[in-house]
Each structure stands twice: as C-alpha cells, then as structure tokens.
Backbone as a ProteinNet text record, in pm:
[ID]
protein_1_A
[PRIMARY]
MTPHRPYAGFLLCLTSAFLAACGNDANRPLQLTAQDSSAIERIRSAYVAAWLADDTSAVLASMDSAALLLPPGRLPVKGHDAIRAFWWPTDGSRTTITDFQWSVEEMVGTHQLAFTRGLSTVAWQYQKDTVQAEQTSRTVSLTIFARGADGSWRIIRQMWGPPLPN
[TERTIARY]
-2192.5	-2054	-1997.9	-1880.1	-1818.9	-1729.5	-1710.5	-1629.2	-1484.1	-1426.4	-1286.9	-1267.3	-1374.9	-1366.1	-1462.4	-1432	-1524.8	-1542.2	-1454.9	-1463.2	-1538.3	-1595.2	-1662.3	-1776.5	-1850.9	-1958.3	-1905.2	-1792.8	-1729.5	-1686.5	-1626.6	-1582.3	-1700.1	-1812.6	-1932.1	-1978	-1976.9	-2014.1	-1914.9	-1786.4	-1684	-1698.4	-1721.9	-1740.8	-1865.6	-1971.7	-2093.2	-2064	-1981.4	-1943.2	-1861.6	-1772.8	-1695.1	-1789.1	-1886.5	-1980.1	-2057.2	-2103.3	-2179.1	-2091	-1967.3	-1875.7	-1839.9	-1839.6	-1800	-1918	-2039.4	-2155.3	-2169.3	-2154.3	-2156.3	-2287.5	-2278.9	-2397.9	-2388.7	-2490.7	-2498.4	-2389.8	-2325.3	-2223.3	-2083.3	-2065.5	-1933.7	-1928.7	-1816.9	-1805.1	-1809	-1864.9	-1874.4	-1745.8	-1658.8	-1534.4	-1418.6	-1299.9	-1180.9	-1167.5	-1135.9	-1106.8	-958.7	-918.5	-776.7	-695.8	-752.3	-685.2	-667.6	-770.7	-760.5	-652.5	-654.8	-555.5	-414.4	-395.5	-263.4	-221.7	-315.9	-285.1	-247.8	-317.2	-284	-146.1	-117.7	15.3	124.2	97.5	196.5	222.9	118.5	139	210.7	180.3	253.1	401	429.5	568.7	640.3	570.4	630	661	573.8	593.5	719.6	731.9	850.3	976.1	971.7	1087.8	1127.5	1028.8	1059.4	1132.2	1089.5	1160	1303.8	1320.1	1454.2	1544.6	1485.6	1562.5	1580.9	1525.9	1534.1	1473.9	1358.6	1292.5	1164.7	1178.1	1066	947.9	974.6	866.4	789.3	859.8	792.7	712	763.4	685.4	554.8	563.9	443.7	351.9	407.1	324.7	239.8	281.8	203.7	88.2	85.4	-16.8	-106.6	-233.1	-326.2	-280.2	-307	-262.1	-323.3	-437.5	-501.7	-483.7	-381.7	-357.8	-341.2	-371.7	-364.9	-280.8	-176.7	-97.4	-150.9	-154.2	-196.9	-84.4	22.2	134.5	97.2	156.1	122.3	162.4	70.8	99.8	109.5	62	70.4	-62	-79.3	-196.8	-183.8	-295.8	-290.2	-209.1	-149.4	-69.3	-140.3	-189.1	-273.5	-213.8	-209.7	-169.1	-19.8	16.5	157.1	250.4	210.8	300	328.6	225.1	242.9	319.7	291.8	363.6	510.8	539.3	678.6	748.8	684.5	743.9	762.6	670.8	678.7	792.8	800.3	899.4	1032.7	1031.8	1154.4	1166.5	1191.9	1198.9	1316.6	1306.2	1410.6	1499.4	1517.3	1596.7	1742.3	1783.9	1921.5	1940.4	1833.8	1844.1	1827.7	1876.9	1867.6	1840	1730.6	1696.4	1697.6	1767.8	1776.6	1722.2	1621.8	1565.4	1662.2	1706.2	1803	1740.1	1622.4	1549.5	1402.8	1314.6	1171.5	1101.3	1040.8	961.7	817.9	722.9	582.3	499.9	460.1	379.6	231.5	150.7	5.2	-57.2	-128.2	-201	-345.1	-392.8	-533	-547.3	-627.1	-663.4	-813	-886.9	-1032.2	-1075	-1179.4	-1229.7	-1327.4	-1347.3	-1437.8	-1357.1	-1426.6	-1360.6	-1307.3	-1345.9	-1306.9	-1222.8	-1235.8	-1173.6	-1131.9	-1011	-961.3	-867.7	-848.5	-747.9	-661.7	-539	-450.6	-412.3	-395.7	-345.7	-228	-121.2	-4.6	101.9	221.9	337.5	438.8	498	603.7	728.7	840.3	969.5	1053	1095.1	1170.6	1299.8	1411.7	1541.3	1586.8	1648.3	1692.5	1816.7	1881.8	1994.8	1953.4	1987	1953.1	2082.3	2087	2203.5	2160.5	2213.7	2195.7	2318.1	2386.5	2511	2605.9	2643.2	2736.1	2663.4	2531.6	2453.1	2424	2455.6	2425	2362.2	2260.9	2194.1	2138.6	2127.7	2061.3	1953.6	1841.6	1731.1	1648.6	1583.2	1488.1	1361	1246.9	1118.8	1024.1	952.3	851.6	717.1	618.6	488.3	375.1	257.9	135.6	94	53	12.4	-126.3	-196.3	-325.9	-321.7	-344.1	-335.4	-463	-519.2	-639.9	-601	-648.7	-621.1	-752.2	-746	-864.6	-826.8	-922.1	-904.3	-936.8	-845.3	-864.6	-947.3	-977.7	-1055.2	-984.5	-849.5	-773	-767.2	-831.5	-835.6	-721.6	-622.4	-509.6	-535.7	-479.6	-492	-383.4	-417	-319.7	-353	-254.2	-273.4	-348.5	-457.3	-529.4	-520.2	-496.3	-479.3	-372.4	-287.5	-185.7	-169.4	-178.5	-172.7	-78.3	3.8	90.2	96.2	118.2	119.8	259	267.1	398.5	482	613	698.1	657.1	661.4	633.2	760.5	744.5	863.2	929.9	1060.8	1135.9	1103
1293.5	1263.9	1375.5	1422.6	1529.9	1470.5	1542	1489.9	1462.9	1544.4	1525.9	1418.7	1363.2	1256.7	1144.4	1069.7	965.6	854.1	845.9	741.5	789.4	908.6	963.5	872.8	813.2	721.5	600.5	548.5	435.9	475.7	594.7	640	657.8	706.1	719.7	581.9	482.9	346.7	292	315.4	266	331.4	463.2	532.9	480.9	454.1	397.7	261.4	182.3	51.6	70.2	170.1	200.4	234.3	319.8	361.9	242.7	156.5	38.9	-52.9	-72.4	-161.6	-106.5	24.3	86.9	114.9	83.6	110.6	259.6	340.1	485.6	531.3	630.2	691.2	842.6	911	1056.1	1133.4	1074.9	1145.5	1137.1	1060.3	1045.3	1122	1187	1255.2	1155	1196.8	1109.2	1110.9	1204.9	1213.8	1219.5	1193.8	1207.6	1351.2	1368	1502.1	1530.1	1653.2	1688	1609.8	1589.9	1512.4	1366.4	1307.7	1170.1	1160.2	1253.3	1252.6	1263.8	1348.7	1364.1	1235.6	1171.3	1047.2	936.3	930.6	831.4	861.5	987.2	1024.8	987.8	1004	965.5	814.9	734.3	589.4	548.5	615	587.8	621.8	736.8	779.3	684.1	639.9	546.1	412.6	369.8	245	253.5	361.8	381.9	390.8	470.2	485.2	351.2	268.7	137.7	48.4	51.2	-27.3	21.9	152.6	209	184.2	170.4	142.3	-8.6	-88.8	-234.8	-282.7	-224.3	-252	-333	-463.8	-554.9	-526.7	-509.6	-485.1	-358.2	-253	-126.7	-138.3	-213.3	-235.3	-303.9	-412.4	-486.4	-404.5	-318	-233.4	-135	-100.9	-8.5	-80.5	-213	-294.5	-359.1	-371.1	-442.8	-588.1	-652.3	-791.3	-886.8	-850	-932.3	-872	-788.2	-724.4	-829.8	-788.7	-877.9	-811.7	-882.1	-836.4	-904.1	-829.3	-883.3	-860.9	-942.2	-924.3	-969.5	-908.3	-945.9	-1091.3	-1164.3	-1300.6	-1401.9	-1366.1	-1456.6	-1457.7	-1559.5	-1566.9	-1465	-1422.7	-1328.2	-1382.5	-1290	-1321	-1251.9	-1330.1	-1272.2	-1286.7	-1175.8	-1174.2	-1154.2	-1107	-1075.6	-1195	-1313.1	-1429.3	-1460.3	-1462	-1490.8	-1378.5	-1253.8	-1140.1	-1146.8	-1178.8	-1192.6	-1301.7	-1415.1	-1524.4	-1484.8	-1404.5	-1360.1	-1261.2	-1157.9	-1052.8	-1082	-1163.2	-1194.6	-1346	-1414.9	-1561.9	-1608.8	-1729.7	-1786.8	-1883.3	-1855.9	-1943.9	-1899.6	-1805.3	-1756.5	-1638.1	-1597.3	-1480.3	-1352.9	-1244.2	-1114.2	-1008.5	-936.8	-826	-698	-597.9	-468.6	-361.7	-288.1	-177.4	-59.9	-9.3	100.6	234.3	230.3	353.1	316.7	406	379.2	513.1	533.4	653.7	609.1	668.8	629.4	756.4	784.4	903.6	867.3	963.1	943.3	1031.6	968.5	1040.5	1066.6	982.8	992	934.5	1003.2	953.7	979.2	872.4	881.2	796	837.6	752.7	821.6	756.2	803	817.7	844	858.1	723.9	612.2	478.8	398.8	427.7	346.5	437.7	416	501	422.3	472.6	412.1	519.5	479.5	564.2	487.2	562.1	507.6	593.4	530.1	606.5	521.2	574.2	504.5	478.9	361.7	326.8	290.1	344.4	306	253.5	128.5	63.2	8.2	38.4	-18.6	-108.3	-221	-313.1	-390	-443.4	-533.9	-669.2	-773.3	-909.6	-989	-1071.8	-1157	-1291.1	-1396.9	-1532.1	-1612.1	-1662.2	-1734.6	-1646.6	-1690.1	-1611.5	-1525.5	-1534.4	-1456.2	-1318.4	-1216.2	-1078.1	-1009.1	-928.7	-856.8	-726	-629.1	-502.1	-480.7	-424.2	-403.4	-282.9	-221.1	-113.7	-147.2	-122.1	-149.9	-32.9	4.8	111	48.6	62.8	-0.7	92.3	61.8	126.9	54.9	132	70.1	118	30.4	61.3	9.1	97.1	60.4	104.3	14.2	45.6	54.2	158	185.5	180.2	136.1	135.5	192	258.4	308.5	193.6	165.3	57.2	101.4	6.8	35.6	138.1	143.2	239.6	377.9	392.4	521.2	543.8	454.6	474.7	405.2	463.5	408.5	305.2	199.6	97.1	48.2	-7.8	-68.4	-200.5	-219.4	-346.5	-425.5	-357.8	-423.3	-346.3	-421.5	-357.4	-438.3	-366.4	-430	-348.2	-415.7	-345.7	-426	-355.5	-419.8	-465.9	-528.1	-566.3	-441.3	-455.4	-337.6	-264.1	-132.2	-47.7	-34.9	-15.7	5.7	136.4	142.2	265.4	375.5
-1418.4	-1446.2	-1534.2	-1500.5	-1577.8	-1685.3	-1796.5	-1905.7	-1865.2	-1776.9	-1739.7	-1632.5	-1578.6	-1478.1	-1514.9	-1622.3	-1666.4	-1563.2	-1465.6	-1363.6	-1239.6	-1243.2	-1124.8	-1077.9	-1171.5	-1133.1	-1059.1	-1107.7	-1040.7	-899.4	-885.9	-754.2	-660.7	-712.8	-630.5	-581.4	-671.5	-631.7	-530.2	-554.4	-463.3	-326.3	-325.6	-199.1	-128.8	-204	-144.9	-82.5	-151.4	-96.5	31.1	30.3	151.2	265.2	237.1	341.6	396.7	307.5	351.8	434.9	390.8	463.3	600.6	611	737.5	829.3	784.6	868.3	895.9	792	808.9	871.9	957.4	1014.7	997.8	1038.6	1016.2	1089.9	1190.2	1267.8	1207.1	1101.9	1039.5	909.2	878.7	750.2	634.9	521	405.2	322.6	346.7	272	370.1	315.2	398	444.5	569.2	619.6	594.6	613	601.3	704.4	822.4	926.8	883.8	821.5	771.8	664.3	570.1	462	517.5	616	678.9	750.5	818.2	888.8	790.2	677.9	574.4	517.2	494.1	442.8	543.4	671.7	773.8	771.5	755.5	754.2	625.4	515.1	389.5	406.7	465.1	487.6	583	687.3	782.9	715.4	626.2	551.7	465	391	305.4	391.1	497.9	586	648	683.4	742.1	642.3	516.1	414	398.4	392.9	374.2	494.9	612.8	734.5	755.8	664	674	807.2	842.6	969.7	945.7	948	923.1	1015.3	1143.7	1240.4	1208.1	1168.1	1135.5	1006.2	907.6	784.4	822.2	898.7	936.5	1027.1	1110	1198.1	1119	998.5	915.9	845.9	860.6	796.2	900.7	868.1	954.1	965.4	1078.2	1098.1	995.8	937.5	834.7	695.3	677.7	547.4	438.4	316.8	201.7	93.1	47.5	-66.9	-191.8	-301.4	-429.4	-531.1	-523.8	-616	-757.3	-859.5	-996.3	-1026.1	-1087.6	-1128.8	-1016.4	-897.4	-782.3	-707.8	-627.5	-541.5	-428.7	-370.3	-258.9	-141.2	-67.5	51.3	167	266.1	370.8	510.2	582.4	722.3	740.9	858.6	888.3	868.2	911.2	897.9	751.4	669.1	526.7	456.6	495.6	436.2	474.4	598.9	643.3	560.1	540.9	463.6	316.9	262.8	122.9	103.2	188.4	169.9	238	342.5	416.3	430.8	320.1	326.5	412	461.1	546.8	468.1	339.2	253	240.2	323.8	317.4	225.2	155.3	67.6	149	93.9	161.6	56.6	73.2	-15.5	66.5	17.4	84.9	-8.2	38.3	-39.7	-29.1	-144.2	-145.7	-183.3	-244.7	-277.8	-292.2	-246.5	-253.8	-270.1	-385.2	-413.5	-438.8	-365.7	-378.6	-395.5	-518	-544.3	-542.6	-503.6	-500.2	-606.1	-697.3	-802.1	-759	-666.9	-625.5	-484.9	-402.7	-269.9	-252.8	-227.4	-215.7	-97.3	-28	78.7	170.3	282.1	385.4	514	621.7	751.9	803.2	740.4	786.7	687.1	557.9	454.6	339.4	286.9	178.6	89.1	-32.5	-118.5	-181.6	-214.3	-293	-418.6	-526.5	-652.1	-691.2	-734.6	-773.5	-837.9	-837	-893	-783.1	-787.4	-693	-771.9	-729.5	-785.4	-670	-682.6	-577	-636.3	-569.7	-606.9	-492.7	-527.4	-424.5	-466.5	-364.7	-383.6	-328.2	-402.7	-363.1	-349.6	-246.4	-227.2	-170.1	-228.9	-175.4	-217.2	-118.4	-141.4	-223.6	-343.2	-426.2	-528.8	-532.6	-628.8	-571.1	-650	-612	-732.2	-706.4	-814.7	-761.2	-851.2	-820.3	-924.6	-879.9	-972.1	-928	-1024.3	-998.3	-1074.5	-1011.3	-1073.9	-1050	-1153.6	-1144.2	-1177.4	-1086.1	-1105	-1063.8	-1112.7	-1066.4	-938.6	-838.2	-711.8	-670.2	-601.2	-543.2	-400.1	-305.1	-164.2	-93.8	-15.2	61.1	208.4	272.1	413.7	490.2	615.3	701.9	838.1	897.6	1034.1	1128.8	1218.4	1315.2	1433.9	1520.7	1641.6	1729.7	1719.4	1799.1	1733.2	1616.7	1547.6	1450.2	1447.1	1356	1222.3	1118.4	983.5	961.4	887.2	848.8	707.9	643.7	511.5	530.5	453	460.4	329.3	219.1	89.4	13.7	-55.5	-137.4	-265.2	-376	-506.6	-593.5	-671.4	-764.9	-892.6	-1001.8	-1132.1	-1171.2	-1288.5	-1338.4	-1366.9	-1374.7	-1399.4	-1526.9	-1518	-1633.8	-1717.8	-1848.2	-1929.9	-1893.5	-1912.6	-1879.5	-1970.5
[MASK]
++++++++++++++++++++++++++++++++++++++++++++++++++++++++++++++++++++++++++++++++++++++++++++++++++++++++++++++++++++++++++++++++++++++++++++++++++++++++++++++++++++++

C-alpha cells in the first residue's frame, strides 16, 4: 500500500470481489480497458442527457432491469417498476431536471464490473397542484456498472449521500 493511496488495499479486495462475482478467467482483462472506460462514460453521458431531455424510457434504458437505488435515509428501490414509481410518481406531481453535472473522481473495475465515485449537482423544478419549488442539490455519488450479456454496460447500483453544504 502506498502512502498517497491508503485505500489501495480496499480497492484490491473490492477488485478481487468483482473478479469472483464475474467468474473471471485468464482470457479476460483484470482491469478496465480504455474501451470499457469509454463505454461507461457513454452510458453515464446518456443517463445525464436522458434526465435533461425528460426522457423516462432513456433513463431506465441506461439501468439494468434489476438495478437498485440506495437513496439517503430510505430503503433500497429495486427494478425498473419501483424506480419508475420512486422518480416518476403518479400522484400528480411533476419534477423536471433543469441542470445535471456528474463528475467522476474515481473509476475502478474489471472487464465485467466497475464503479465510479464522484460528485453530482442536480437542479430541478417541482410542481404539484398550486405548489411550485426549485432546488439544487450537490451530493457524493457511488455508481456500479455491469456489462450485460449483450456486451453493453448499464447501471446496476446507484447510491448518493445527503446534500453537501454549499
């Protein structure tokens, strides 16, 4: 372990867990390739663009059908149906994302499984009946991506913390 990366041992364990979960064999790279990193970046960009375009189907398409959200202070939300109900409730409310910035501080993984850690800043407008509000939130995010049977990467886990102070 190097002094400037005190978490390197943890990352080695996490990568080992990734390898075990993915059934790694000698024919697969042990680290993300440049192609994998680019593909993950494309799915991240598509996810952000889908939110900004108010495209529910495209947001969900960037996520595995069994994806799991881990919102702060709430129980996990699993699968497209539950995620749709969580983010797009049918109670007459309407939330529109007006700005979404998602920076990546770290990307680690294998040819099958990877995670990103970074900061997300999301601004939105909310409306229900006569209530209207605008808000911006900046949070730490952790997102896990997996390569599907079709070879494409999708979000399988997404976790974000409570809002950070300004």
